[in-house]
PDB file of C-alpha atoms in Angstrom:
ATOM      1  CA  ALA A 112      -0.244  -0.020   0.180  1.00  0.00           C
ATOM      2  CA  PRO A 113       1.119   3.650  -0.731  1.00  0.00           C
ATOM      3  CA  LYS A 114       2.785   5.723   2.174  1.00  0.00           C
ATOM      4  CA  PRO A 115       0.036   8.336   3.227  1.00  0.00           C
ATOM      5  CA  ALA A 116       1.436  11.929   2.106  1.00  0.00           C
ATOM      6  CA  ALA A 117       2.619  14.305   4.703  1.00  0.00           C
ATOM      7  CA  PRO A 118       0.114  17.157   5.723  1.00  0.00           C
ATOM      8  CA  ILE A 119       1.450  19.960   3.043  1.00  0.00           C
ATOM      9  CA  ALA A 120       1.104  22.518   5.975  1.00  0.00           C
ATOM     10  CA  ALA A 121       4.105  20.654   8.256  1.00  0.00           C
ATOM     11  CA  THR A 122       6.092  19.627   5.302  1.00  0.00           C
ATOM     12  CA  GLY A 123       7.202  21.240   2.057  1.00  0.00           C
ATOM     13  CA  ARG A 124       8.719  24.334   0.628  1.00  0.00           C
ATOM     14  CA  PHE A 125       8.331  27.192   2.731  1.00  0.00           C
ATOM     15  CA  VAL A 126       9.380  30.948   2.260  1.00  0.00           C
ATOM     16  CA  VAL A 127       8.954  34.488   4.407  1.00  0.00           C
ATOM     17  CA  GLN A 128       7.484  37.977   2.099  1.00  0.00           C
ATOM     18  CA  ILE A 129       8.827  40.943   4.109  1.00  0.00           C
ATOM     19  CA  GLY A 130       7.439  43.071   1.622  1.00  0.00           C
ATOM     20  CA  ALA A 131       6.510  43.233  -2.579  1.00  0.00           C
ATOM     21  CA  PHE A 132       7.871  47.111  -3.727  1.00  0.00           C
ATOM     22  CA  ALA A 133       7.499  49.290  -6.970  1.00  0.00           C
ATOM     23  CA  GLU A 134      10.944  51.109  -5.594  1.00  0.00           C
ATOM     24  CA  ALA A 135      14.434  49.932  -5.448  1.00  0.00           C
ATOM     25  CA  SER A 136      15.035  52.032  -2.645  1.00  0.00           C
ATOM     26  CA  ALA A 137      12.477  50.595  -0.865  1.00  0.00           C
ATOM     27  CA  VAL A 138      14.005  47.041  -1.604  1.00  0.00           C
ATOM     28  CA  ARG A 139      17.296  47.956  -0.365  1.00  0.00           C
ATOM     29  CA  ASP A 140      16.457  49.612   2.919  1.00  0.00           C
ATOM     30  CA  VAL A 141      13.919  46.358   3.468  1.00  0.00           C
ATOM     31  CA  ARG A 142      17.279  44.231   2.800  1.00  0.00           C
ATOM     32  CA  SER A 143      19.176  46.133   4.256  1.00  0.00           C
ATOM     33  CA  LYS A 144      17.314  46.498   8.162  1.00  0.00           C
ATOM     34  CA  ALA A 145      16.770  42.286   7.230  1.00  0.00           C
ATOM     35  CA  GLN A 146      20.355  41.936   6.823  1.00  0.00           C
ATOM     36  CA  LYS A 147      21.416  43.646   9.990  1.00  0.00           C
ATOM     37  CA  ALA A 148      19.236  41.323  11.851  1.00  0.00           C
ATOM     38  CA  GLY A 149      21.311  38.078  10.729  1.00  0.00           C
ATOM     39  CA  LEU A 150      18.440  37.543   7.720  1.00  0.00           C
ATOM     40  CA  ALA A 151      19.329  36.280   4.528  1.00  0.00           C
ATOM     41  CA  THR A 152      17.131  37.904   1.543  1.00  0.00           C
ATOM     42  CA  PHE A 153      16.592  36.878  -2.355  1.00  0.00           C
ATOM     43  CA  THR A 154      13.916  38.851  -4.690  1.00  0.00           C
ATOM     44  CA  GLN A 155      11.577  38.097  -7.089  1.00  0.00           C
ATOM     45  CA  THR A 156      10.079  40.561  -9.949  1.00  0.00           C
ATOM     46  CA  VAL A 157       6.828  40.080 -10.776  1.00  0.00           C
ATOM     47  CA  ASN A 158       4.037  41.923 -13.279  1.00  0.00           C
ATOM     48  CA  THR A 159       1.066  43.102 -11.543  1.00  0.00           C
ATOM     49  CA  SER A 160      -2.128  44.750 -12.275  1.00  0.00           C
ATOM     50  CA  ASP A 161      -0.439  47.514 -10.342  1.00  0.00           C
ATOM     51  CA  GLY A 162       2.859  47.321 -12.517  1.00  0.00           C
ATOM     52  CA  GLN A 163       5.855  45.374 -11.624  1.00  0.00           C
ATOM     53  CA  ARG A 164       7.159  44.469  -8.110  1.00  0.00           C
ATOM     54  CA  THR A 165       9.902  43.258  -6.476  1.00  0.00           C
ATOM     55  CA  ARG A 166       8.945  40.548  -3.407  1.00  0.00           C
ATOM     56  CA  VAL A 167      11.559  40.450  -0.774  1.00  0.00           C
ATOM     57  CA  ARG A 168      11.525  37.253   1.184  1.00  0.00           C
ATOM     58  CA  LEU A 169      13.881  34.385   3.187  1.00  0.00           C
ATOM     59  CA  GLY A 170      13.865  30.814   2.757  1.00  0.00           C
ATOM     60  CA  PRO A 171      12.868  29.013   1.309  1.00  0.00           C
ATOM     61  CA  PHE A 172      12.525  26.539   4.539  1.00  0.00           C
ATOM     62  CA  ALA A 173      11.980  22.966   4.252  1.00  0.00           C
ATOM     63  CA  SER A 174       9.381  23.182   7.459  1.00  0.00           C
ATOM     64  CA  ARG A 175       6.501  25.662   8.520  1.00  0.00           C
ATOM     65  CA  GLU A 176       8.393  25.998  12.181  1.00  0.00           C
ATOM     66  CA  GLU A 177      11.649  27.243  10.599  1.00  0.00           C
ATOM     67  CA  ALA A 178       9.760  29.983   8.680  1.00  0.00           C
ATOM     68  CA  GLU A 179       7.817  30.725  11.360  1.00  0.00           C
ATOM     69  CA  LYS A 180      11.246  31.003  13.338  1.00  0.00           C
ATOM     70  CA  ALA A 181      12.545  33.495  10.841  1.00  0.00           C
ATOM     71  CA  ALA A 182       8.947  35.610  10.529  1.00  0.00           C
ATOM     72  CA  ALA A 183       9.548  36.266  14.232  1.00  0.00           C
ATOM     73  CA  GLN A 184      13.462  37.532  14.033  1.00  0.00           C
ATOM     74  CA  ALA A 185      11.619  39.604  11.151  1.00  0.00           C
ATOM     75  CA  LYS A 186       8.733  41.345  13.610  1.00  0.00           C
ATOM     76  CA  ALA A 187      11.583  42.087  16.401  1.00  0.00           C
ATOM     77  CA  ALA A 188      13.779  43.694  13.365  1.00  0.00           C
ATOM     78  CA  GLY A 189      10.931  45.748  12.628  1.00  0.00           C
ATOM     79  CA  LEU A 190       9.683  43.928   9.402  1.00  0.00           C
ATOM     80  CA  GLY A 191       6.393  42.342   8.516  1.00  0.00           C
ATOM     81  CA  GLY A 192       5.979  38.965   7.645  1.00  0.00           C
ATOM     82  CA  ALA A 193       3.801  36.375   6.233  1.00  0.00           C
ATOM     83  CA  VAL A 194       4.644  32.294   5.477  1.00  0.00           C
ATOM     84  CA  LEU A 195       4.086  31.044   2.251  1.00  0.00           C
ATOM     85  CA  THR A 196       3.822  27.693   0.835  1.00  0.00           C
ATOM     86  CA  LEU A 197       5.787  27.115  -2.180  1.00  0.00           C
TER      87      LEU A 197
END
């Protein structure tokens, strides 16, 4: 019999999005704040109905628990954050 799949909410690939910005200066500011807090970031540029935006994210993380810890660190550094499943 096949093994049951792990719940998607507990395992998989997770990221923490700490912002999405139209201005490059805002991206630099947020990335700088995250770096000072010891958090590594990456960016992704996307086209939206409001124009091009650059997402600033932490991760990816193998578990939701790891992502939640990073989100808490971001919050402590004065950054917002939302855990997303990839």
